[in-house]
XYZ file of C-alpha atoms in Angstrom:
512
model
C 0.000 0.000 0.000
C 1.299 3.465 -0.920
C 2.013 5.598 2.134
C -0.093 8.767 2.267
C 1.730 12.011 3.078
C 0.784 13.634 6.398
C -1.502 16.667 6.444
C -0.378 19.728 8.425
C -3.176 21.203 10.536
C -3.310 24.760 11.840
C -0.841 26.530 9.565
C -3.244 27.462 6.753
C -6.725 26.587 5.490
C -6.957 22.936 4.511
C -7.174 22.332 0.750
C -9.976 20.007 -0.371
C -7.459 17.341 -1.396
C -6.158 17.208 2.181
C -9.676 16.622 3.512
C -10.158 13.762 1.064
C -6.732 12.318 1.953
C -7.475 12.190 5.677
C -11.138 11.220 5.393
C -10.916 8.600 2.671
C -7.289 7.473 2.570
C -6.378 7.655 6.292
C -3.602 10.200 5.831
C -2.026 11.084 9.201
C -2.149 14.619 10.593
C 0.506 16.743 12.245
C 0.030 19.959 14.229
C 1.674 23.266 13.412
C 3.818 24.440 16.337
C 2.814 28.094 15.930
C -0.832 27.063 15.969
C -0.401 25.407 19.350
C 1.126 28.629 20.655
C -1.930 30.576 19.492
C -4.180 27.969 21.087
C -2.428 28.457 24.447
C -2.755 32.234 24.194
C -6.485 32.024 23.527
C -6.883 29.614 26.425
C -5.327 32.183 28.754
C -8.103 34.607 27.789
C -10.761 32.054 28.726
C -9.114 31.281 32.046
C -9.068 34.976 32.947
C -12.808 35.191 32.287
C -13.511 32.024 34.240
C -12.643 33.782 37.517
C -14.616 36.936 36.634
C -17.810 37.290 38.746
C -19.504 38.825 35.684
C -21.184 36.063 33.612
C -19.650 35.237 30.213
C -21.593 33.085 27.750
C -20.165 29.614 27.362
C -17.582 30.186 30.074
C -19.677 30.727 33.192
C -23.245 30.371 31.879
C -25.527 27.728 30.487
C -26.129 27.318 26.781
C -28.761 28.089 24.164
C -32.018 29.073 25.839
C -30.216 28.776 29.220
C -27.576 31.358 28.293
C -28.578 33.724 31.118
C -28.095 31.133 33.874
C -24.865 31.696 35.855
C -22.970 28.503 36.713
C -20.803 28.423 39.830
C -17.122 27.443 39.285
C -17.428 24.127 41.118
C -20.212 23.023 38.718
C -18.558 23.894 35.426
C -16.796 20.580 34.838
C -20.170 18.907 35.150
C -21.672 21.570 32.867
C -19.250 20.741 30.057
C -19.680 16.986 30.393
C -23.473 17.355 30.561
C -23.445 19.475 27.408
C -21.653 16.769 25.430
C -23.668 13.866 26.828
C -27.011 15.544 26.203
C -26.086 16.717 22.710
C -24.763 13.309 21.617
C -28.345 12.463 20.719
C -28.010 11.104 17.214
C -30.211 8.275 16.019
C -30.446 6.034 12.997
C -27.811 4.244 10.961
C -24.093 4.825 11.490
C -22.591 7.508 9.305
C -19.831 6.384 6.950
C -16.271 6.362 8.289
C -15.031 8.848 5.696
C -17.688 11.360 6.753
C -16.817 10.998 10.431
C -13.100 11.404 9.718
C -13.824 14.564 7.714
C -15.910 15.804 10.642
C -13.045 15.116 13.057
C -10.452 16.759 10.845
C -12.396 19.941 10.185
C -13.213 20.417 13.871
C -9.525 19.861 14.646
C -8.594 22.566 12.124
C -10.882 25.048 13.881
C -9.609 24.047 17.335
C -6.071 24.699 16.083
C -6.993 28.197 14.918
C -6.411 29.828 18.297
C -9.928 31.318 18.279
C -11.880 28.739 20.299
C -10.281 28.917 23.738
C -9.564 25.206 24.216
C -6.336 23.935 25.754
C -3.563 22.578 23.517
C -4.315 19.189 25.119
C -7.720 19.124 23.424
C -6.172 19.802 20.017
C -3.533 17.118 20.558
C -6.176 14.585 21.636
C -8.251 15.101 18.491
C -5.150 14.710 16.327
C -4.129 11.554 18.196
C -7.577 10.008 17.691
C -7.407 10.600 13.944
C -3.922 9.133 13.713
C -4.953 6.094 15.737
C -7.868 5.430 13.379
C -10.433 5.905 16.149
C -13.748 6.750 14.466
C -16.583 7.652 16.853
C -19.999 6.224 16.037
C -22.075 9.087 14.638
C -25.754 8.527 13.849
C -27.470 9.792 10.710
C -30.194 11.918 12.300
C -29.746 14.645 14.891
C -28.342 17.738 13.210
C -30.499 20.666 12.103
C -27.472 22.660 10.958
C -28.465 25.435 13.358
C -25.555 25.866 15.784
C -23.693 23.854 13.217
C -23.725 20.069 13.369
C -24.249 19.843 17.129
C -25.207 16.192 17.557
C -22.619 14.687 15.190
C -19.846 16.788 16.729
C -21.018 15.878 20.221
C -20.532 12.194 19.399
C -16.903 12.986 18.510
C -16.411 14.883 21.757
C -18.084 12.115 23.771
C -15.570 9.602 22.437
C -12.712 11.950 23.307
C -14.074 11.881 26.871
C -13.832 8.081 26.805
C -17.582 7.519 26.541
C -19.795 5.958 23.913
C -18.721 3.604 21.126
C -16.169 3.919 18.329
C -14.824 1.942 15.407
C -11.158 1.130 15.841
C -8.609 1.065 13.023
C -9.743 -2.438 12.049
C -13.383 -1.376 11.907
C -14.392 -3.258 15.043
C -17.034 -1.702 17.308
C -15.465 -1.095 20.736
C -16.067 1.165 23.736
C -14.345 4.519 23.358
C -12.542 4.020 26.675
C -10.947 0.803 25.428
C -9.914 2.330 22.095
C -8.333 5.345 23.777
C -6.484 3.112 26.247
C -5.171 0.889 23.442
C -3.851 3.983 21.642
C -2.325 5.472 24.806
C -4.691 8.466 24.751
C -5.981 9.892 28.038
C -9.718 10.704 28.020
C -10.418 14.423 28.115
C -11.879 16.137 31.170
C -13.383 19.265 29.664
C -12.909 22.694 31.259
C -14.725 26.004 30.751
C -15.783 26.784 27.173
C -14.336 23.556 25.757
C -17.616 21.711 25.355
C -19.045 24.497 23.232
C -15.889 24.687 21.144
C -16.154 21.015 20.294
C -19.709 21.113 18.929
C -20.325 24.520 17.294
C -19.359 24.014 13.656
C -20.479 23.257 10.117
C -17.861 20.504 9.869
C -20.178 17.622 8.965
C -22.005 19.325 6.130
C -18.736 20.875 4.911
C -16.913 17.538 4.976
C -19.658 15.929 2.930
C -19.611 18.861 0.492
C -15.867 18.478 -0.067
C -16.192 14.731 -0.630
C -19.130 15.288 -2.981
C -17.225 17.803 -5.077
C -14.311 15.375 -5.349
C -16.609 12.592 -6.551
C -18.635 14.761 -8.909
C -15.569 16.013 -10.732
C -14.864 12.414 -11.729
C -18.514 11.542 -12.392
C -19.057 14.453 -14.770
C -16.097 13.292 -16.873
C -17.686 9.841 -16.767
C -20.984 11.376 -17.900
C -19.230 12.932 -20.908
C -17.739 9.541 -21.745
C -21.112 7.798 -21.351
C -22.698 10.385 -23.651
C -19.926 9.794 -26.190
C -20.643 6.046 -26.174
C -24.348 6.702 -26.716
C -23.785 9.257 -29.488
C -21.281 7.015 -31.231
C -23.285 3.787 -30.991
C -26.521 5.514 -32.037
C -24.743 6.943 -35.106
C -25.021 10.522 -33.879
C -22.872 13.430 -34.984
C -20.058 15.203 -33.164
C -20.272 18.277 -35.403
C -22.518 20.073 -32.907
C -19.707 20.069 -30.333
C -17.338 22.163 -32.460
C -15.311 24.745 -30.577
C -16.587 27.671 -32.654
C -20.187 26.714 -31.885
C -19.396 26.520 -28.187
C -17.725 29.940 -28.342
C -21.040 31.457 -29.402
C -22.280 30.657 -25.902
C -19.274 31.035 -23.592
C -20.574 29.058 -20.633
C -17.395 27.578 -19.198
C -18.844 24.247 -18.035
C -20.497 23.660 -21.403
C -17.204 24.371 -23.155
C -15.344 21.879 -20.969
C -17.899 19.154 -21.563
C -17.927 19.759 -25.308
C -14.130 19.591 -25.375
C -14.335 16.175 -23.718
C -16.864 14.979 -26.278
C -14.685 16.197 -29.137
C -11.725 14.346 -27.639
C -13.694 11.148 -27.069
C -15.348 11.151 -30.520
C -13.020 13.055 -32.837
C -11.023 10.038 -34.047
C -13.865 7.513 -33.993
C -14.139 5.430 -37.174
C -17.765 4.787 -36.258
C -18.579 8.508 -36.229
C -16.611 9.034 -39.418
C -18.483 6.193 -41.146
C -21.666 8.199 -41.605
C -20.329 11.702 -42.116
C -21.063 13.370 -45.405
C -24.021 14.021 -47.715
C -25.241 10.427 -47.522
C -26.304 11.058 -43.893
C -29.758 12.574 -44.337
C -30.467 13.358 -40.682
C -30.634 17.060 -39.882
C -29.923 16.887 -36.165
C -29.850 14.520 -33.211
C -32.311 14.457 -30.310
C -31.703 16.811 -27.423
C -30.409 14.109 -25.086
C -27.524 13.520 -27.512
C -27.046 16.975 -29.007
C -27.422 18.957 -25.769
C -25.273 16.770 -23.508
C -22.619 19.515 -23.065
C -25.277 22.028 -22.091
C -26.692 19.783 -19.358
C -23.367 18.425 -18.122
C -21.869 21.905 -18.360
C -24.563 23.427 -16.173
C -23.634 20.878 -13.510
C -19.972 21.840 -13.881
C -20.835 25.500 -13.354
C -22.860 24.592 -10.285
C -19.840 22.685 -8.995
C -17.610 25.712 -9.536
C -19.910 27.852 -7.409
C -20.135 25.167 -4.723
C -16.333 24.824 -4.704
C -16.018 28.563 -4.114
C -18.347 28.337 -1.093
C -16.492 25.265 0.190
C -13.167 27.080 -0.117
C -14.458 30.004 1.920
C -15.839 27.654 4.574
C -12.529 25.754 4.740
C -10.878 29.095 5.503
C -13.396 29.867 8.265
C -13.280 29.562 12.048
C -16.710 28.451 13.220
C -17.418 28.613 16.955
C -19.680 30.480 19.347
C -18.450 32.399 21.167
C -15.068 32.964 19.528
C -11.889 34.421 20.979
C -11.028 37.317 18.678
C -7.504 38.388 17.772
C -7.726 41.333 20.191
C -8.786 39.095 23.105
C -12.563 39.574 23.112
C -14.875 36.619 23.650
C -17.725 37.376 21.301
C -20.979 35.631 20.475
C -21.795 35.421 16.777
C -23.917 33.577 14.215
C -21.222 32.122 11.973
C -22.275 28.587 12.892
C -25.441 28.877 10.785
C -25.058 26.497 7.861
C -27.050 28.438 5.245
C -24.192 29.038 2.750
C -23.189 25.374 2.739
C -26.746 24.025 2.803
C -27.757 26.071 -0.240
C -24.990 24.725 -2.477
C -25.560 21.163 -1.268
C -29.141 21.503 -2.481
C -27.982 23.168 -5.706
C -25.691 20.220 -6.431
C -28.516 17.731 -5.844
C -30.519 19.493 -8.563
C -27.630 19.222 -11.014
C -27.037 15.562 -10.138
C -30.682 14.787 -10.886
C -30.504 16.613 -14.222
C -27.336 14.850 -15.396
C -28.812 11.472 -14.456
C -32.058 12.361 -16.201
C -30.417 13.103 -19.560
C -28.248 9.966 -19.221
C -31.341 7.803 -18.733
C -32.919 9.369 -21.830
C -29.857 8.454 -23.894
C -30.088 4.906 -22.549
C -33.763 4.689 -23.426
C -33.081 5.759 -27.026
C -30.649 2.859 -27.412
C -33.461 0.416 -26.570
C -35.945 1.667 -29.163
C -35.549 0.451 -32.776
C -37.565 3.456 -33.924
C -34.842 5.759 -32.605
C -31.554 3.812 -32.327
C -30.814 3.642 -36.076
C -30.674 -0.046 -36.776
C -29.987 -1.702 -33.425
C -32.257 -4.565 -32.236
C -35.047 -3.819 -29.748
C -33.621 -3.536 -26.215
C -30.291 -4.687 -27.725
C -31.650 -8.232 -27.323
C -30.000 -11.316 -28.827
C -33.137 -13.115 -30.080
C -36.059 -10.751 -30.503
C -39.154 -12.052 -28.717
C -37.244 -14.588 -26.641
C -34.704 -12.289 -25.002
C -35.422 -9.024 -23.159
C -31.874 -7.710 -23.482
C -31.292 -4.580 -21.411
C -34.972 -3.658 -21.103
C -35.078 -3.849 -17.306
C -31.676 -2.234 -16.856
C -33.317 0.868 -18.315
C -36.182 0.417 -15.829
C -33.626 0.491 -13.022
C -32.141 3.717 -14.375
C -35.606 5.241 -14.641
C -36.402 4.270 -11.053
C -33.204 5.875 -9.802
C -33.849 9.057 -11.778
C -37.294 9.292 -10.248
C -35.746 9.092 -6.787
C -33.108 11.659 -7.691
C -35.871 14.097 -8.599
C -37.300 13.649 -5.099
C -33.843 14.075 -3.556
C -33.477 17.335 -5.499
C -36.194 18.912 -3.352
C -34.266 21.438 -1.219
C -33.701 20.704 2.454
C -32.430 24.225 3.159
C -35.879 25.811 2.858
C -37.363 23.496 5.486
C -36.446 25.285 8.710
C -37.815 23.783 11.933
C -37.442 25.905 15.118
C -35.729 24.395 18.162
C -34.327 25.200 21.623
C -37.431 26.947 22.957
C -37.395 29.286 19.929
C -33.842 30.487 20.658
C -32.715 28.619 17.537
C -35.754 29.651 15.528
C -34.285 29.336 12.034
C -32.073 26.428 11.023
C -30.220 25.490 7.832
C -30.853 21.722 7.531
C -27.418 21.547 5.936
C -26.639 18.107 7.355
C -29.835 16.735 5.793
C -28.947 18.389 2.476
C -25.547 16.708 2.584
C -26.957 13.295 3.430
C -29.373 13.320 0.504
C -26.637 14.570 -1.843
C -24.499 11.560 -0.936
C -27.384 9.250 -1.863
C -27.934 11.199 -5.071
C -24.283 10.876 -6.102
C -24.482 7.118 -5.637
C -27.606 7.097 -7.812
C -25.907 9.131 -10.526
C -23.036 6.644 -10.609
C -25.511 3.793 -11.112
C -27.410 5.547 -13.890
C -24.143 6.279 -15.705
C -23.057 2.669 -15.236
C -26.264 1.489 -16.915
C -25.692 3.878 -19.822
C -22.097 2.657 -20.171
C -23.195 -0.993 -20.041
C -25.773 -0.178 -22.721
C -23.280 1.780 -24.813
C -20.747 -1.038 -24.640
C -23.276 -3.565 -25.953
C -24.453 -1.174 -28.657
C -20.871 -0.586 -29.822
C -20.348 -4.345 -30.092
C -23.564 -4.715 -32.093
C -22.260 -2.168 -34.626
C -19.443 -4.492 -35.721
C -17.642 -4.386 -38.095
C -17.736 -0.644 -37.409
C -14.992 0.264 -34.944
C -15.291 2.462 -31.852
C -12.929 5.316 -31.086
C -9.864 4.882 -28.847
C -11.457 6.205 -25.638
C -14.903 4.672 -26.008
C -13.400 1.416 -27.240
C -11.050 1.258 -24.254
C -13.970 1.753 -21.864
C -15.948 -0.922 -23.714
C -12.971 -3.255 -23.236
C -12.848 -2.340 -19.522
C -16.546 -3.175 -19.207
C -15.874 -6.517 -20.854
C -13.585 -7.458 -17.945
C -16.651 -7.608 -15.687
C -19.619 -7.969 -18.060
C -20.061 -10.221 -21.084
C -20.875 -8.883 -24.530
C -24.067 -9.390 -26.560
C -25.720 -12.782 -26.289
C -28.690 -14.611 -24.789
C -30.221 -13.216 -21.623
C -28.340 -13.884 -18.393
C -28.403 -12.763 -14.754
C -27.846 -9.042 -15.258
C -27.662 -7.569 -11.760
C -24.075 -8.699 -10.986
C -22.843 -7.110 -14.207
C -24.647 -3.862 -13.384
C -23.078 -3.833 -9.921
C -19.621 -4.571 -11.326
C -19.824 -1.760 -13.892
C -21.126 0.568 -11.169
C -17.993 -0.195 -9.161
C -15.863 0.685 -12.188
C -17.711 4.004 -12.429
C -17.670 4.935 -8.736
C -14.010 3.955 -8.316
C -13.041 6.365 -11.092
C -11.711 3.571 -13.327
C -13.966 4.479 -16.264
C -12.982 8.152 -16.242
C -9.321 7.263 -15.845
C -9.273 4.809 -18.757
C -11.154 7.228 -20.983
C -8.688 10.047 -20.336
C -5.726 7.712 -20.865
C -6.974 6.847 -24.374
C -7.709 10.297 -25.721
C -5.923 10.505 -29.064
């Protein structure tokens, strides 16, 4: 296994690639020495306020709707522990390990900023847990995205206290106390302000946004390749993707998608075989001809979402924060609205890309529209059903993706005795986007499986280098045309090729 380079935390905003490396590839983290100095300086500010008889929110008061209640010094340790225990109220299925690791990392980055008031020990403990592969069990439901992702972050903090359950580096479910002991990590005993600092953040929704953007970049290239296979095998034209035509409408995402289609189709003998005056068709259907416009709109949406993610990665989210001039100031930066909105925006684009892909697949099944291919690409018409029900599966997924495109961020539900009376639902937006991305990968896999069979049925016409290479990749896990067989395993295998990035990688490697 290739060793993953460590990620430095606290020196500068984390780039998206670093989040992916830690979350998905278990890259270790290291702490910037200057950051730990800033953390200690901010902690000194909190400790000076802790002995002040004047109440200070989060330091010597309760929280949320109880913010005006003064807490005596001898009760504050209990206050912090009670905050974490009560807020670790998630329910439902376990959240994926990569999401939890992103959550841990992004909270660690904020703790290392020197603006939260925690002790250096807290920062070091979070880093040690990541490096030991200790992944707290976080449940799917519980966050409203109001004071950030309170419940998910509280589950992380609870594990750092040695309570609750975690997954160890092997994936086994063990008590947090046992996992910490095995890694030589002392459980935290939280002091003033530290409980709040551990749970006020948009880290869960942001982590899922970063992972989604990483996956969508690959999937949109895959969508261009899938469209190329459909256009080629249905004897469509690539003339509509010409650079001068794209320049007449300078939408950057559309231009990038069209460039991919030109590269995938430009040297195809199959496309060349029907160019010229003998081809009497005036123009292809929208699902073929307008692929760059649809895929490009998704690319532009991604660019906007990446800008918001970059700003959030450069942010310090806590309430209250310790400012650079030593004030401890309440604020509303924990509200997840900016992140929630782009998560919803991406879900719309995912649904649209999947929708046009399913339409291209459907055209391949219909002898009235596929220009000479057998019905449903079946081997023996009337006996075999071919890929008929694979298209049904794609249609069913697209229908679900349309439902998942309904925005979560407009569905505010008040909480905390109306103190938190408008919430972002960013965590929910992120969860449904993850499901949508999986669905998009499956719809594209079905189109690629269909395109591969259609290319084979065009023999002796020859596919282009990129589309042909992907067809050959598909053939390593799925047989070519022939009598009906158990189709689901082949669909799952091609889906794995898509979601792993193998299809996009092979296509780019074979561009002429």
